[in-house]
Amino acid sequence: MIIEPIISGVVARSAHPEGCKKAVDNQIEYVKSASPIKNGPKRVLILGASSGFGLAARIALTFGGAEADTIGVSFERGPSEKGIGSAGWYNNIYFKQRAQQAGRRAVNIVGDAFSQEVREQVIEAIETYFEGEVDLVIYSLATGVRPKPDGEFWRSAIKPIGESVSGATINLETQSWQDTTLEPASESEIEGTLKVMGGEDWESWIDTLVNSDSIADGFKTIAFSYIGPEVTHPIYLDGTLGRAKVDLHQTSHALNLELANFNGNAYATVCKALVTKASVFIPGLTPYLLALYKTMKQQGNHEECIEQMQRLFSTKLYGQDKIPLDGERLIRMDDWELQPSVQHKVGELLNDMNKDNFKDVGDFDGFQQTFLNLNGFAFDDVDYGKETDIESLKRLKP
Ligand code: NAI
């Protein structure tokens, strides 16, 4: 069959396996030529390893100087009668092929990271492949639901708190600007978002690993956060997601104390706003992303996930006498995003941007290209006219 991009709203319903392979290869190529990670970890567990920051971290740690072996957990769909499967499914497969070709161990566990079953599979994999200990755990899950113990679900709701917020969302399917007003979240929506995207599950994972004696001396763990400039605060930092991220920051401090017994550390790492499967879902954020991409590309300091992760591990988390932290013990990878020269220009663009001119004022082409690339589309050197054999894809195992 010929695979075409299918987009509903801001969700990709198809993925191109050859293009996913290309996306993985491009990231590998980048980290091989970048400033290397020195004194990096050798045995790494990544929760949320199949796309966005988690995949980029996995590639950086395997190919960008540390030569780490990795266990990656993700929730992805393979090919079936219903469709070709998700991009993350193929990212897992092609990452593993490349890692093995380079002599590295790469284990993929596909299942629900909130479940007990996946925790047991991970502990078994640490026993089998990592001699029972892990040096670094990266918590990079982005999801809208978390199962409750009673079989029900907590659901996140991306909403403001206290008062309604007006903004615009760009629909990628129709390439149109949609003005929206978001009503404030209810108490149970605030609570649901905290349960799904806050620090509780991260803490529970680390407790599980402590209890199974799987933590190496000098162990580290990080989870990703976002703060952003003031213009995004009504929908992000002051809203339900921000509440969850503040909880994550507090969890990092509690974990840091707990890990002292292992000479270990925990850090919340604040990243730059980027186009990922998860971020395009945040209502009201897209105009900011369009302005940010345009500005940072013009100023020559734009980064995607892979550049962010290589810089994190090579200049902040490893190889330094002291990890650079801000006054709240956060690692700041949003340092370039928040530079006054960047934010000043972004503010100007946002003031000018409207439903008629957003494609010119903002970097709409770049935004769309990145979104398509995440799903294996829009690479110049992939032959999209070539037939894809689904039966042979079904034989590929993560
Ligand atoms: P993503 O959607 O690209 O990746 C999410 C990963 O989580 C995927 O590997 C997916 O398979 C996995 N996952 C989701 N639910 C799962 C489950 N139940 N069990 C196992 N795996 C599951 O997301 P992205 O953007 O890389 O987000 C990762 C983290 O980075 C999130 O905490 C997000 O808030 C944070 N972040 C994102 C920013 C952005 O602009 N994209 C900026 C700053 C922080």
Short mmCIF file of C-alpha atoms and ligand atoms in Angstrom, two decimals:
data_model
loop_
_atom_site.label_atom_id
_atom_site.label_comp_id
_atom_site.label_asym_id
_atom_site.label_seq_id
_atom_site.Cartn_x
_atom_site.Cartn_y
_atom_site.Cartn_z
CA MET A 1 0.00 0.00 0.00
CA ILE A 2 0.95 3.64 -0.40
CA ILE A 3 0.93 5.39 2.98
CA GLU A 4 -0.38 8.95 3.06
CA PRO A 5 -0.46 11.33 6.03
CA ILE A 6 -3.88 11.27 7.69
CA ILE A 7 -4.46 14.03 10.25
CA SER A 8 -7.58 14.60 12.34
CA GLY A 9 -7.40 17.99 14.03
CA VAL A 10 -3.95 17.83 15.64
CA VAL A 11 -3.64 14.03 15.78
CA ALA A 12 -1.78 11.98 13.17
CA ARG A 13 -3.70 8.83 12.23
CA SER A 14 -0.97 7.33 10.06
CA ALA A 15 2.79 7.01 10.14
CA HIS A 16 5.40 6.20 7.52
CA PRO A 17 7.85 3.51 8.69
CA GLU A 18 10.64 4.47 6.24
CA GLY A 19 10.27 8.09 7.32
CA CYS A 20 10.42 7.09 11.00
CA LYS A 21 13.66 5.28 10.26
CA LYS A 22 14.93 8.42 8.56
CA ALA A 23 13.96 10.54 11.60
CA VAL A 24 15.88 8.19 13.93
CA ASP A 25 18.91 8.18 11.58
CA ASN A 26 18.94 11.98 11.33
CA GLN A 27 19.00 12.27 15.12
CA ILE A 28 21.79 9.68 15.38
CA GLU A 29 23.79 11.58 12.78
CA TYR A 30 23.35 14.83 14.69
CA VAL A 31 24.56 13.51 18.07
CA LYS A 32 27.55 11.77 16.50
CA SER A 33 28.78 15.13 15.23
CA ALA A 34 27.85 17.14 18.33
CA SER A 35 29.96 17.90 21.38
CA PRO A 36 30.09 14.49 23.14
CA ILE A 37 28.62 13.45 26.51
CA LYS A 38 31.51 12.76 28.88
CA ASN A 39 31.35 10.49 31.94
CA GLY A 40 27.78 9.59 30.99
CA PRO A 41 25.64 6.77 32.38
CA LYS A 42 25.94 3.23 31.00
CA ARG A 43 22.59 1.68 32.00
CA VAL A 44 19.58 3.84 31.38
CA LEU A 45 15.83 3.32 31.79
CA ILE A 46 13.61 5.66 29.79
CA LEU A 47 9.91 5.82 30.57
CA GLY A 48 8.32 7.31 27.46
CA ALA A 49 11.14 6.32 25.10
CA SER A 50 9.44 6.19 21.73
CA SER A 51 9.04 9.84 20.76
CA GLY A 52 9.75 13.45 21.67
CA PHE A 53 12.20 14.08 24.51
CA GLY A 54 12.38 10.44 25.62
CA LEU A 55 13.46 9.14 22.21
CA ALA A 56 15.91 12.01 21.77
CA ALA A 57 17.40 11.28 25.20
CA ARG A 58 17.77 7.61 24.29
CA ILE A 59 19.52 8.44 21.02
CA ALA A 60 21.79 11.03 22.66
CA LEU A 61 22.86 8.63 25.44
CA THR A 62 23.46 5.72 23.06
CA PHE A 63 25.18 7.50 20.17
CA GLY A 64 26.25 10.91 21.53
CA GLY A 65 29.27 9.86 23.60
CA ALA A 66 27.99 7.91 26.61
CA GLU A 67 27.52 4.59 24.75
CA ALA A 68 24.72 3.66 27.08
CA ASP A 69 22.60 0.53 26.98
CA THR A 70 18.91 1.33 27.36
CA ILE A 71 15.58 -0.09 28.39
CA GLY A 72 12.76 1.93 26.82
CA VAL A 73 9.13 1.80 27.93
CA SER A 74 6.40 3.17 25.70
CA PHE A 75 2.76 2.78 24.80
CA GLU A 76 2.52 2.29 21.05
CA ARG A 77 0.48 0.46 18.43
CA GLY A 78 1.79 -1.97 15.84
CA PRO A 79 0.35 -2.66 12.37
CA SER A 80 -3.02 -4.42 12.24
CA GLU A 81 -6.21 -4.56 10.21
CA LYS A 82 -7.03 -1.17 11.75
CA GLY A 83 -4.00 0.65 10.42
CA ILE A 84 -0.31 0.97 9.93
CA GLY A 85 0.43 1.58 13.63
CA SER A 86 1.96 4.55 15.42
CA ALA A 87 5.21 6.36 14.65
CA GLY A 88 6.58 5.46 18.08
CA TRP A 89 6.19 1.76 17.26
CA TYR A 90 8.57 2.13 14.31
CA ASN A 91 10.89 4.50 16.19
CA ASN A 92 11.37 1.73 18.78
CA ILE A 93 12.12 -0.86 16.12
CA TYR A 94 14.57 1.23 14.08
CA PHE A 95 16.29 2.66 17.14
CA LYS A 96 16.90 -0.87 18.42
CA GLN A 97 18.27 -2.02 15.05
CA ARG A 98 20.74 0.88 14.95
CA ALA A 99 21.75 0.41 18.60
CA GLN A 100 22.39 -3.30 18.06
CA GLN A 101 24.41 -2.59 14.92
CA ALA A 102 26.58 -0.34 17.11
CA GLY A 103 27.00 -3.10 19.70
CA ARG A 104 24.66 -1.55 22.24
CA ARG A 105 21.89 -3.27 24.15
CA ALA A 106 18.41 -1.83 23.55
CA VAL A 107 15.35 -3.42 25.15
CA ASN A 108 11.85 -2.20 24.24
CA ILE A 109 8.96 -2.80 26.61
CA VAL A 110 5.66 -1.78 25.06
CA GLY A 111 2.85 -1.48 27.59
CA ASP A 112 1.24 0.79 30.14
CA ALA A 113 3.95 2.36 32.32
CA PHE A 114 1.38 2.90 35.08
CA SER A 115 0.75 -0.83 35.40
CA GLN A 116 2.30 -3.28 37.86
CA GLU A 117 2.96 -5.71 35.02
CA VAL A 118 5.26 -3.26 33.20
CA ARG A 119 7.09 -2.48 36.46
CA GLU A 120 7.77 -6.21 36.84
CA GLN A 121 8.96 -6.52 33.23
CA VAL A 122 11.34 -3.61 33.76
CA ILE A 123 12.81 -5.07 36.95
CA GLU A 124 13.32 -8.37 35.18
CA ALA A 125 15.02 -6.61 32.26
CA ILE A 126 17.30 -4.71 34.68
CA GLU A 127 18.21 -8.05 36.29
CA THR A 128 18.83 -9.75 32.97
CA TYR A 129 20.59 -7.04 30.98
CA PHE A 130 21.93 -4.47 33.47
CA GLU A 131 23.36 -6.79 36.14
CA GLY A 132 20.56 -5.69 38.41
CA GLU A 133 21.24 -1.94 38.54
CA VAL A 134 20.36 1.19 36.65
CA ASP A 135 22.39 4.45 36.56
CA LEU A 136 19.80 6.87 35.19
CA VAL A 137 16.00 6.90 34.95
CA ILE A 138 14.37 9.42 32.61
CA TYR A 139 10.69 10.01 33.24
CA SER A 140 9.23 11.34 29.97
CA LEU A 141 5.64 10.16 29.85
CA ALA A 142 3.06 12.44 28.25
CA THR A 143 -0.46 11.14 28.37
CA GLY A 144 -4.04 12.09 29.09
CA VAL A 145 -5.08 9.14 31.24
CA ARG A 146 -3.84 7.08 34.16
CA PRO A 147 -5.68 4.03 35.47
CA LYS A 148 -6.91 4.15 39.06
CA PRO A 149 -6.45 1.07 41.21
CA ASP A 150 -10.24 0.44 41.08
CA GLY A 151 -10.34 0.13 37.28
CA GLU A 152 -11.56 3.69 36.65
CA PHE A 153 -9.31 6.41 35.17
CA TRP A 154 -7.88 9.77 36.14
CA ARG A 155 -8.03 12.07 33.13
CA SER A 156 -6.05 15.22 32.56
CA ALA A 157 -7.76 18.38 31.32
CA ILE A 158 -5.62 21.16 29.87
CA LYS A 159 -7.44 24.18 31.20
CA PRO A 160 -6.87 27.46 33.04
CA ILE A 161 -7.55 27.70 36.76
CA GLY A 162 -9.83 30.34 38.24
CA GLU A 163 -10.84 32.26 35.12
CA SER A 164 -11.45 31.54 31.48
CA VAL A 165 -8.71 32.19 28.92
CA SER A 166 -9.10 33.11 25.26
CA GLY A 167 -6.52 32.05 22.71
CA ALA A 168 -6.12 30.39 19.36
CA THR A 169 -5.37 26.89 18.26
CA ILE A 170 -4.08 25.93 14.83
CA ASN A 171 -5.88 22.99 13.33
CA LEU A 172 -3.28 21.03 11.38
CA GLU A 173 -5.87 19.13 9.38
CA THR A 174 -7.52 22.26 7.95
CA GLN A 175 -4.47 24.53 8.43
CA SER A 176 -6.78 27.05 10.02
CA TRP A 177 -6.69 29.33 13.04
CA GLN A 178 -9.46 28.64 15.53
CA ASP A 179 -10.24 31.16 18.25
CA THR A 180 -11.11 29.37 21.46
CA THR A 181 -12.15 30.26 24.96
CA LEU A 182 -11.21 27.76 27.62
CA GLU A 183 -13.39 27.64 30.68
CA PRO A 184 -11.67 27.19 34.05
CA ALA A 185 -11.07 23.66 35.27
CA SER A 186 -13.22 22.10 37.97
CA GLU A 187 -11.59 20.79 41.15
CA SER A 188 -11.78 17.24 39.87
CA GLU A 189 -10.14 18.24 36.57
CA ILE A 190 -7.30 19.92 38.48
CA GLU A 191 -6.92 16.78 40.59
CA GLY A 192 -7.07 14.50 37.51
CA THR A 193 -4.33 16.44 35.70
CA LEU A 194 -2.15 16.35 38.81
CA LYS A 195 -2.57 12.58 39.08
CA VAL A 196 -1.77 12.01 35.38
CA MET A 197 1.05 14.54 34.82
CA GLY A 198 2.30 15.36 38.35
CA GLY A 199 5.10 13.66 40.27
CA GLU A 200 3.27 10.79 41.98
CA ASP A 201 3.93 8.13 39.38
CA TRP A 202 7.58 9.20 38.96
CA GLU A 203 8.04 8.81 42.70
CA SER A 204 6.31 5.45 42.67
CA TRP A 205 8.65 4.22 39.90
CA ILE A 206 11.73 5.25 41.87
CA ASP A 207 10.32 3.63 45.03
CA THR A 208 9.75 0.44 43.07
CA LEU A 209 13.36 0.45 41.88
CA VAL A 210 14.68 1.22 45.37
CA ASN A 211 12.63 -1.65 46.79
CA SER A 212 13.94 -4.09 44.19
CA ASP A 213 17.57 -3.01 44.88
CA SER A 214 17.93 -1.80 41.31
CA ILE A 215 19.52 1.59 42.03
CA ALA A 216 23.26 1.96 41.33
CA ASP A 217 25.58 4.09 43.43
CA GLY A 218 25.58 7.64 42.00
CA PHE A 219 22.16 7.07 40.43
CA LYS A 220 20.31 9.99 38.85
CA THR A 221 16.74 10.53 37.76
CA ILE A 222 15.18 13.38 35.77
CA ALA A 223 11.68 14.30 34.66
CA PHE A 224 10.74 17.00 32.18
CA SER A 225 8.86 20.18 32.90
CA TYR A 226 7.82 23.41 31.24
CA ILE A 227 7.51 26.92 32.67
CA GLY A 228 7.54 29.29 29.69
CA PRO A 229 7.32 33.07 29.47
CA GLU A 230 4.49 35.12 30.97
CA VAL A 231 2.49 35.17 27.75
CA THR A 232 1.91 31.40 28.09
CA HIS A 233 1.24 31.39 31.83
CA PRO A 234 -2.58 31.70 31.71
CA ILE A 235 -2.87 28.45 29.76
CA TYR A 236 0.21 26.67 31.05
CA LEU A 237 1.95 27.59 34.29
CA ASP A 238 -1.12 29.05 35.99
CA GLY A 239 -3.37 26.31 34.64
CA THR A 240 -3.86 22.61 35.34
CA LEU A 241 -0.66 21.51 33.59
CA GLY A 242 1.41 24.05 35.49
CA ARG A 243 -0.10 22.79 38.76
CA ALA A 244 1.02 19.29 37.80
CA LYS A 245 4.51 20.51 36.89
CA VAL A 246 4.90 22.34 40.22
CA ASP A 247 4.00 19.03 41.86
CA LEU A 248 6.70 17.36 39.74
CA HIS A 249 9.25 19.93 40.92
CA GLN A 250 8.33 19.21 44.54
CA THR A 251 8.65 15.49 43.88
CA SER A 252 12.17 16.06 42.55
CA HIS A 253 13.16 17.57 45.91
CA ALA A 254 11.61 14.70 47.89
CA LEU A 255 13.29 12.12 45.66
CA ASN A 256 16.60 13.93 45.92
CA LEU A 257 16.54 13.50 49.70
CA GLU A 258 15.55 9.85 49.41
CA LEU A 259 18.34 9.15 46.93
CA ALA A 260 21.06 10.57 49.17
CA ASN A 261 21.49 7.02 50.50
CA PHE A 262 22.74 6.02 47.05
CA ASN A 263 24.79 9.19 46.41
CA GLY A 264 21.97 9.81 43.99
CA ASN A 265 20.10 12.85 42.73
CA ALA A 266 16.74 13.75 41.22
CA TYR A 267 16.10 16.81 39.07
CA ALA A 268 13.17 18.31 37.29
CA THR A 269 14.50 19.55 33.95
CA VAL A 270 12.70 22.47 32.37
CA CYS A 271 12.76 22.14 28.59
CA LYS A 272 12.03 24.42 25.70
CA ALA A 273 8.58 24.52 24.06
CA LEU A 274 8.73 22.24 21.04
CA VAL A 275 6.44 20.62 18.52
CA THR A 276 5.78 17.06 19.70
CA LYS A 277 2.85 14.67 19.59
CA ALA A 278 1.95 15.92 23.08
CA SER A 279 2.48 19.68 22.78
CA VAL A 280 0.33 20.28 19.69
CA PHE A 281 -2.53 19.12 21.90
CA ILE A 282 -2.24 22.08 24.26
CA PRO A 283 -4.99 24.54 23.31
CA GLY A 284 -3.79 28.11 22.90
CA LEU A 285 -0.08 27.27 22.71
CA THR A 286 0.40 27.00 18.94
CA PRO A 287 0.63 30.73 18.09
CA TYR A 288 3.42 30.97 20.67
CA LEU A 289 5.19 27.98 19.09
CA LEU A 290 4.92 29.55 15.62
CA ALA A 291 6.42 32.81 16.90
CA LEU A 292 9.11 31.00 18.89
CA TYR A 293 10.20 28.81 15.96
CA LYS A 294 10.38 31.81 13.65
CA THR A 295 12.41 33.86 16.12
CA MET A 296 14.86 31.21 17.27
CA LYS A 297 15.54 30.05 13.71
CA GLN A 298 16.22 33.67 12.70
CA GLN A 299 18.48 34.22 15.69
CA GLY A 300 20.32 30.93 15.07
CA ASN A 301 19.56 29.32 18.43
CA HIS A 302 16.62 27.05 17.55
CA GLU A 303 16.80 23.52 18.96
CA GLU A 304 14.60 20.45 18.53
CA CYS A 305 14.36 17.63 21.11
CA ILE A 306 17.62 16.04 20.00
CA GLU A 307 19.67 19.23 20.35
CA GLN A 308 18.06 19.87 23.75
CA MET A 309 18.90 16.39 25.02
CA GLN A 310 22.47 16.31 23.72
CA ARG A 311 23.10 19.72 25.35
CA LEU A 312 21.46 18.58 28.59
CA PHE A 313 23.67 15.52 28.97
CA SER A 314 26.90 17.01 27.63
CA THR A 315 26.82 20.40 29.36
CA LYS A 316 24.59 20.05 32.42
CA LEU A 317 23.91 16.59 33.81
CA TYR A 318 27.25 14.85 33.13
CA GLY A 319 30.89 15.79 32.86
CA GLN A 320 30.54 18.87 35.12
CA ASP A 321 32.02 19.38 38.56
CA LYS A 322 28.68 20.86 39.60
CA ILE A 323 25.32 20.53 37.89
CA PRO A 324 24.07 24.05 37.09
CA LEU A 325 20.73 24.64 38.85
CA ASP A 326 18.49 27.66 39.33
CA GLY A 327 17.31 28.97 42.69
CA GLU A 328 14.56 26.34 42.80
CA ARG A 329 16.92 23.42 42.07
CA LEU A 330 15.71 23.11 38.49
CA ILE A 331 17.89 22.34 35.48
CA ARG A 332 17.03 25.00 32.90
CA MET A 333 17.08 23.90 29.27
CA ASP A 334 14.69 26.75 28.48
CA ASP A 335 17.56 29.21 29.01
CA TRP A 336 17.80 30.12 25.32
CA GLU A 337 14.01 30.29 24.87
CA LEU A 338 13.69 32.76 27.73
CA GLN A 339 16.49 35.10 26.61
CA PRO A 340 15.13 38.69 26.49
CA SER A 341 16.14 39.06 22.81
CA VAL A 342 14.06 35.97 21.93
CA GLN A 343 11.05 36.90 24.03
CA HIS A 344 11.03 40.50 22.84
CA LYS A 345 10.78 39.38 19.21
CA VAL A 346 8.25 36.65 20.05
CA GLY A 347 6.07 39.28 21.74
CA GLU A 348 6.19 41.48 18.65
CA LEU A 349 5.24 38.60 16.37
CA LEU A 350 2.37 37.53 18.64
CA ASN A 351 1.01 41.08 18.63
CA ASP A 352 0.97 41.08 14.83
CA MET A 353 -0.31 37.53 14.39
CA ASN A 354 -3.94 36.84 13.48
CA LYS A 355 -6.07 34.30 11.66
CA ASP A 356 -5.24 35.76 8.24
CA ASN A 357 -1.48 36.15 8.53
CA PHE A 358 -0.30 33.43 10.97
CA LYS A 359 1.30 31.40 8.18
CA ASP A 360 3.57 34.33 7.26
CA VAL A 361 4.14 35.99 10.61
CA GLY A 362 4.89 32.70 12.36
CA ASP A 363 6.93 29.72 11.15
CA PHE A 364 3.91 27.73 10.05
CA ASP A 365 5.87 25.82 7.39
CA GLY A 366 8.46 24.78 9.97
CA PHE A 367 5.76 23.83 12.45
CA GLN A 368 3.93 21.68 9.93
CA GLN A 369 7.13 20.11 8.63
CA THR A 370 8.19 19.14 12.16
CA PHE A 371 4.78 17.66 12.88
CA LEU A 372 4.86 15.63 9.65
CA ASN A 373 8.45 14.51 10.34
CA LEU A 374 7.38 13.21 13.77
CA ASN A 375 5.15 10.81 11.90
CA GLY A 376 7.67 9.89 9.22
CA PHE A 377 6.38 12.23 6.50
CA ALA A 378 7.85 15.14 4.53
CA PHE A 379 11.44 13.93 4.34
CA ASP A 380 13.01 14.83 0.98
CA ASP A 381 14.92 11.59 0.61
CA VAL A 382 12.13 9.11 1.37
CA ASP A 383 10.27 7.73 -1.64
CA TYR A 384 6.64 8.14 -0.58
CA GLY A 385 5.42 6.74 -3.90
CA LYS A 386 6.89 3.32 -3.11
CA GLU A 387 4.56 0.54 -1.98
CA THR A 388 4.89 -0.49 1.70
CA ASP A 389 4.48 -4.18 2.40
CA ILE A 390 2.32 -4.44 5.53
CA GLU A 391 2.95 -8.16 5.97
CA SER A 392 6.69 -7.62 6.29
CA LEU A 393 6.08 -4.75 8.73
CA LYS A 394 3.97 -7.09 10.87
CA ARG A 395 6.97 -9.37 11.22
CA LEU A 396 9.10 -6.58 12.74
CA LYS A 397 9.04 -6.89 16.51
CA PRO A 398 9.92 -4.12 18.98
P1 NAI B 1 5.59 12.62 23.40
O1 NAI B 1 4.12 12.49 23.21
O2 NAI B 1 6.44 12.87 22.21
O3 NAI B 1 6.15 11.32 24.16
C1 NAI B 1 5.46 10.71 25.20
C2 NAI B 1 6.00 9.33 25.45
O4 NAI B 1 5.24 8.74 26.52
C3 NAI B 1 5.86 8.35 24.27
O5 NAI B 1 7.01 7.54 24.22
C4 NAI B 1 4.64 7.50 24.65
O6 NAI B 1 4.65 6.20 24.08
C5 NAI B 1 4.85 7.43 26.15
N1 NAI B 1 3.63 7.08 26.90
C6 NAI B 1 2.48 7.78 27.00
N2 NAI B 1 1.61 7.12 27.81
C7 NAI B 1 2.23 5.99 28.22
C8 NAI B 1 1.86 4.92 29.08
N3 NAI B 1 0.68 4.88 29.68
N4 NAI B 1 2.73 3.92 29.25
C9 NAI B 1 3.97 3.94 28.64
N5 NAI B 1 4.37 4.95 27.85
C10 NAI B 1 3.52 5.97 27.64
O7 NAI B 1 5.77 13.79 24.51
P2 NAI B 1 6.91 14.84 24.86
O8 NAI B 1 6.51 16.17 24.34
O9 NAI B 1 8.25 14.31 24.55
O10 NAI B 1 6.71 14.93 26.45
C11 NAI B 1 7.53 14.27 27.37
C12 NAI B 1 7.62 15.12 28.64
O11 NAI B 1 8.26 16.37 28.32
C13 NAI B 1 6.26 15.49 29.25
O12 NAI B 1 6.35 15.46 30.65
C14 NAI B 1 6.06 16.92 28.78
O13 NAI B 1 5.21 17.66 29.64
C15 NAI B 1 7.50 17.43 28.85
N6 NAI B 1 7.77 18.65 28.11
C16 NAI B 1 7.38 18.80 26.81
C17 NAI B 1 7.61 19.99 26.14
C18 NAI B 1 7.19 20.17 24.72
O14 NAI B 1 7.15 21.32 24.27
N7 NAI B 1 6.89 19.13 23.98
C19 NAI B 1 8.31 21.11 26.79
C20 NAI B 1 8.75 20.83 28.12
C21 NAI B 1 8.45 19.65 28.76
#
